[in-house]
mmCIF file of C-alpha atoms in Angstrom:
data_model
loop_
_atom_site.group_PDB
_atom_site.id
_atom_site.type_symbol
_atom_site.label_atom_id
_atom_site.label_comp_id
_atom_site.label_asym_id
_atom_site.label_seq_id
_atom_site.Cartn_x
_atom_site.Cartn_y
_atom_site.Cartn_z
ATOM 1 C CA MET A 1 0.000 0.000 0.000
ATOM 2 C CA ASP A 2 1.252 3.456 -0.900
ATOM 3 C CA ILE A 3 1.326 5.579 2.285
ATOM 4 C CA ARG A 4 1.956 9.315 2.069
ATOM 5 C CA ILE A 5 2.681 11.245 5.244
ATOM 6 C CA SER A 6 2.689 15.020 5.368
ATOM 7 C CA GLY A 7 2.602 17.741 7.974
ATOM 8 C CA HIS A 8 1.174 21.243 7.959
ATOM 9 C CA GLN A 9 3.411 23.346 10.213
ATOM 10 C CA VAL A 10 4.501 20.069 11.832
ATOM 11 C CA GLU A 11 7.750 18.138 11.388
ATOM 12 C CA THR A 12 7.146 14.439 10.794
ATOM 13 C CA GLY A 13 10.207 12.622 12.065
ATOM 14 C CA ASP A 14 11.392 9.132 11.205
ATOM 15 C CA ALA A 15 9.927 7.574 14.375
ATOM 16 C CA LEU A 16 6.462 8.961 13.595
ATOM 17 C CA LYS A 17 6.701 7.868 9.945
ATOM 18 C CA ASP A 18 7.717 4.343 10.984
ATOM 19 C CA HIS A 19 4.852 4.193 13.487
ATOM 20 C CA VAL A 20 2.333 5.316 10.824
ATOM 21 C CA ASP A 21 3.694 2.936 8.197
ATOM 22 C CA ASN A 22 3.704 -0.102 10.517
ATOM 23 C CA ARG A 23 0.188 0.509 11.883
ATOM 24 C CA LEU A 24 -1.454 1.168 8.496
ATOM 25 C CA GLN A 25 0.307 -1.787 6.861
ATOM 26 C CA GLY A 26 -0.918 -3.968 9.735
ATOM 27 C CA ILE A 27 -4.504 -2.773 9.261
ATOM 28 C CA ALA A 28 -4.297 -3.282 5.492
ATOM 29 C CA ASP A 29 -2.854 -6.788 5.862
ATOM 30 C CA LYS A 30 -5.548 -7.725 8.372
ATOM 31 C CA TYR A 31 -8.570 -6.515 6.404
ATOM 32 C CA PHE A 32 -7.683 -5.774 2.765
ATOM 33 C CA SER A 33 -4.409 -7.044 1.364
ATOM 34 C CA ARG A 34 -5.017 -5.097 -1.836
ATOM 35 C CA ALA A 35 -5.591 -1.640 -0.328
ATOM 36 C CA ILE A 36 -4.558 1.071 -2.758
ATOM 37 C CA SER A 37 -3.242 4.031 -0.806
ATOM 38 C CA ALA A 38 -3.403 6.121 2.339
ATOM 39 C CA GLN A 39 -2.792 9.805 2.971
ATOM 40 C CA VAL A 40 -1.921 10.821 6.540
ATOM 41 C CA THR A 41 -1.790 14.521 7.338
ATOM 42 C CA PHE A 42 -0.657 15.992 10.651
ATOM 43 C CA GLY A 43 -1.403 19.548 11.694
ATOM 44 C CA LYS A 44 -1.380 21.847 14.689
ATOM 45 C CA GLY A 45 -4.468 22.037 16.865
ATOM 46 C CA PRO A 46 -6.582 25.157 16.376
ATOM 47 C CA HIS A 47 -6.324 26.646 19.870
ATOM 48 C CA ASP A 48 -3.605 24.866 21.774
ATOM 49 C CA ALA A 49 -0.282 23.129 21.322
ATOM 50 C CA GLY A 50 -2.004 19.865 20.362
ATOM 51 C CA PHE A 51 -1.941 17.931 17.106
ATOM 52 C CA GLY A 52 -4.580 16.839 14.633
ATOM 53 C CA CYS A 53 -4.335 13.837 12.350
ATOM 54 C CA ASP A 54 -6.447 13.183 9.241
ATOM 55 C CA ILE A 55 -6.284 9.810 7.497
ATOM 56 C CA VAL A 56 -7.846 9.046 4.112
ATOM 57 C CA VAL A 57 -7.534 5.424 2.967
ATOM 58 C CA HIS A 58 -8.499 4.266 -0.525
ATOM 59 C CA VAL A 59 -9.276 0.610 0.116
ATOM 60 C CA MET A 60 -10.592 -0.148 -3.342
ATOM 61 C CA GLN A 61 -12.269 1.769 -6.107
ATOM 62 C CA GLY A 62 -15.333 3.415 -4.615
ATOM 63 C CA LEU A 63 -14.476 2.665 -0.977
ATOM 64 C CA VAL A 64 -12.770 5.538 0.813
ATOM 65 C CA LEU A 65 -12.395 5.585 4.596
ATOM 66 C CA LYS A 66 -11.705 8.713 6.615
ATOM 67 C CA GLY A 67 -10.602 9.172 10.199
ATOM 68 C CA LYS A 68 -9.717 12.264 12.213
ATOM 69 C CA HIS A 69 -8.490 12.694 15.764
ATOM 70 C CA ASP A 70 -6.975 15.464 17.903
ATOM 71 C CA ALA A 71 -4.608 14.891 20.819
ATOM 72 C CA HIS A 72 -1.735 16.551 22.686
ATOM 73 C CA ASP A 73 0.787 14.211 21.034
ATOM 74 C CA ALA A 74 1.186 13.402 17.319
ATOM 75 C CA HIS A 75 1.432 9.648 17.995
ATOM 76 C CA LEU A 76 -1.789 9.715 20.028
ATOM 77 C CA ALA A 77 -3.564 11.780 17.358
ATOM 78 C CA PHE A 78 -2.585 9.214 14.720
ATOM 79 C CA ASP A 79 -3.552 6.253 16.933
ATOM 80 C CA GLY A 80 -7.017 7.742 17.511
ATOM 81 C CA ALA A 81 -7.586 8.341 13.794
ATOM 82 C CA ALA A 82 -6.248 4.866 12.902
ATOM 83 C CA GLU A 83 -8.613 3.308 15.459
ATOM 84 C CA LYS A 84 -11.546 4.997 13.694
ATOM 85 C CA ILE A 85 -10.378 3.602 10.342
ATOM 86 C CA GLU A 86 -10.009 0.123 11.825
ATOM 87 C CA LYS A 87 -13.469 0.336 13.417
ATOM 88 C CA GLN A 88 -14.996 1.279 10.056
ATOM 89 C CA LEU A 89 -13.261 -1.666 8.392
ATOM 90 C CA ARG A 90 -14.462 -4.068 11.127
ATOM 91 C CA ARG A 91 -18.056 -2.884 10.655
ATOM 92 C CA TYR A 92 -17.757 -3.184 6.886
ATOM 93 C CA MET A 93 -16.385 -6.742 7.062
ATOM 94 C CA ARG A 94 -19.024 -7.746 9.647
ATOM 95 C CA ARG A 95 -21.806 -6.406 7.401
ATOM 96 C CA LEU A 96 -20.431 -8.313 4.436
ATOM 97 C CA LYS A 97 -20.336 -11.521 6.483
ATOM 98 C CA ASP A 98 -23.772 -10.942 8.035
ATOM 99 C CA ARG A 99 -25.351 -10.591 4.621
ATOM 100 C CA ASN A 100 -23.665 -13.757 3.443
ATOM 101 C CA ALA A 101 -22.279 -11.613 0.680
ATOM 102 C CA GLY A 102 -19.464 -13.751 -0.616
ATOM 103 C CA ASP A 103 -20.350 -12.638 -4.134
ATOM 104 C CA VAL A 104 -20.175 -8.973 -3.089
ATOM 105 C CA ALA A 105 -16.766 -9.460 -1.473
ATOM 106 C CA ALA A 106 -15.470 -11.310 -4.539
ATOM 107 C CA LEU A 107 -16.766 -8.546 -6.781
ATOM 108 C CA ALA A 108 -15.198 -5.887 -4.562
ATOM 109 C CA GLU A 109 -11.811 -7.600 -4.664
ATOM 110 C CA SER A 110 -11.963 -8.000 -8.438
ATOM 111 C CA VAL A 111 -12.652 -4.324 -9.172
ATOM 112 C CA ALA A 112 -10.088 -2.851 -11.538
ATOM 113 C CA TYR A 113 -7.739 -0.386 -9.914
ATOM 114 C CA ASP A 114 -7.018 1.583 -13.091
ATOM 115 C CA ASN A 115 -7.791 5.272 -13.346
ATOM 116 C CA PHE A 116 -8.560 5.608 -9.639
ATOM 117 C CA ASP A 117 -6.907 8.961 -9.088
ATOM 118 C CA ASN A 118 -9.015 10.731 -11.675
ATOM 119 C CA ALA A 119 -10.123 13.678 -9.573
ATOM 120 C CA GLY A 120 -9.790 17.023 -11.274
ATOM 121 C CA TYR A 121 -10.024 20.385 -9.588
ATOM 122 C CA THR A 122 -11.332 23.346 -11.505
ATOM 123 C CA LEU A 123 -11.826 26.964 -10.527
ATOM 124 C CA PHE A 124 -15.089 27.863 -12.271
ATOM 125 C CA ALA A 125 -15.153 31.618 -11.794
ATOM 126 C CA GLU A 126 -12.659 34.088 -10.423
ATOM 127 C CA ARG A 127 -13.693 37.229 -8.656
ATOM 128 C CA VAL A 128 -12.121 40.316 -10.149
ATOM 129 C CA GLY A 129 -11.436 43.338 -7.963
ATOM 130 C CA ASP A 130 -14.025 44.049 -5.277
ATOM 131 C CA GLU A 131 -16.826 42.306 -7.149
ATOM 132 C CA GLU A 132 -18.768 40.250 -4.640
ATOM 133 C CA GLU A 133 -21.855 38.165 -5.217
ATOM 134 C CA ALA A 134 -23.649 37.387 -1.952
ATOM 135 C CA ASP A 135 -26.267 35.060 -3.430
ATOM 136 C CA ALA A 136 -23.962 33.006 -5.664
ATOM 137 C CA PRO A 137 -20.986 31.581 -3.772
ATOM 138 C CA LEU A 138 -17.839 30.740 -5.707
ATOM 139 C CA ILE A 139 -17.643 27.102 -6.835
ATOM 140 C CA VAL A 140 -14.069 26.115 -6.134
ATOM 141 C CA ALA A 141 -13.548 22.447 -6.898
ATOM 142 C CA GLU A 142 -15.102 19.539 -8.715
ATOM 143 C CA THR A 143 -14.253 15.924 -8.026
ATOM 144 C CA ARG A 144 -15.029 13.113 -10.440
ATOM 145 C CA VAL A 145 -16.285 10.004 -8.696
ATOM 146 C CA ASP A 146 -17.866 6.758 -9.752
ATOM 147 C CA ILE A 147 -21.553 6.465 -8.953
ATOM 148 C CA PRO A 148 -22.015 2.973 -7.520
ATOM 149 C CA ASP A 149 -24.816 0.551 -8.376
ATOM 150 C CA ALA A 150 -26.191 -0.436 -4.982
ATOM 151 C CA THR A 151 -29.248 -1.277 -2.965
ATOM 152 C CA VAL A 152 -30.440 1.357 -0.504
ATOM 153 C CA SER A 153 -29.009 -0.559 2.462
ATOM 154 C CA ASP A 154 -25.630 -0.920 0.707
ATOM 155 C CA ALA A 155 -25.659 2.806 -0.082
ATOM 156 C CA VAL A 156 -26.246 3.589 3.599
ATOM 157 C CA MET A 157 -23.298 1.332 4.469
ATOM 158 C CA MET A 158 -21.101 3.170 1.921
ATOM 159 C CA LEU A 159 -22.242 6.530 3.334
ATOM 160 C CA ASP A 160 -21.142 5.383 6.772
ATOM 161 C CA LEU A 161 -17.830 3.956 5.563
ATOM 162 C CA ARG A 162 -16.929 7.010 3.488
ATOM 163 C CA ASN A 163 -17.759 9.259 6.437
ATOM 164 C CA THR A 164 -19.577 11.731 4.186
ATOM 165 C CA SER A 165 -22.858 13.562 4.560
ATOM 166 C CA ALA A 166 -24.412 12.470 1.227
ATOM 167 C CA LEU A 167 -24.035 9.749 -1.403
ATOM 168 C CA LEU A 168 -25.493 9.610 -4.916
ATOM 169 C CA PHE A 169 -26.000 6.058 -6.219
ATOM 170 C CA LYS A 170 -27.829 4.130 -8.916
ATOM 171 C CA ASN A 171 -30.508 2.022 -7.268
ATOM 172 C CA SER A 172 -29.915 -1.561 -8.408
ATOM 173 C CA GLY A 173 -33.612 -2.359 -7.840
ATOM 174 C CA THR A 174 -35.124 0.451 -9.913
ATOM 175 C CA GLY A 175 -32.241 1.646 -12.106
ATOM 176 C CA ALA A 176 -32.936 5.258 -11.040
ATOM 177 C CA TYR A 177 -30.451 7.600 -9.399
ATOM 178 C CA ASN A 178 -31.101 7.994 -5.675
ATOM 179 C CA MET A 179 -29.363 9.778 -2.831
ATOM 180 C CA VAL A 180 -28.935 8.966 0.825
ATOM 181 C CA TYR A 181 -27.831 11.633 3.275
ATOM 182 C CA ARG A 182 -27.210 12.115 6.971
ATOM 183 C CA ARG A 183 -29.834 14.353 8.559
ATOM 184 C CA GLY A 184 -29.150 16.830 11.351
ATOM 185 C CA ASP A 185 -30.734 14.536 13.968
ATOM 186 C CA GLY A 186 -28.404 11.646 13.020
ATOM 187 C CA THR A 187 -30.945 9.640 11.030
ATOM 188 C CA ILE A 188 -30.525 8.767 7.356
ATOM 189 C CA GLY A 189 -32.645 10.380 4.644
ATOM 190 C CA TRP A 190 -33.340 8.808 1.264
ATOM 191 C CA VAL A 191 -34.172 10.797 -1.874
ATOM 192 C CA GLU A 192 -35.823 8.913 -4.716
ATOM 193 C CA PRO A 193 -36.936 10.583 -7.958
ATOM 194 C CA GLN A 194 -40.634 10.740 -8.671
ATOM 195 C CA ARG A 195 -41.582 8.205 -11.307
ATOM 196 C CA ALA A 196 -43.448 9.339 -14.373
ATOM 197 C CA GLY A 197 -46.967 7.974 -14.232
#
């Protein structure tokens, strides 16, 4: 697995890099031997002398795990974020086993890993001078992603694993594009297009 370690206003020494590499390799070997990559970013805490650690792991095409943790020590910040990643992977593997989804796991392992890093970032409009539009915020970036074919319950699982607030997917039961999202009260919402009658 390709592991990239970086620091924002933080020096990442050899001991920290070794610790990160060993722990993430251990997690990858335990759950997914074919994990693609991981990006670990350390930064200073916002108000104190603490550290923050963000981990983004690309397990396979379409499955991205994210973990974040703050602590007073860089090693502890990483350990907390890595524990969140490992917990997500445990839940994912348990759900696959509970559903007796051997076919799903085989399909997931056989996904092609080509063209994974295809995200492009585009600045759509630049503000010139003091021109300011209050009602139309600037669109800064666009990311290309694959829209998965999934059942609603699988889409909710992917939403949880990706640690995002919304997920667009193609409903494998209806063939229509649907969206699941995390509501403010912690429940999951499901948006389904109205069918032409």
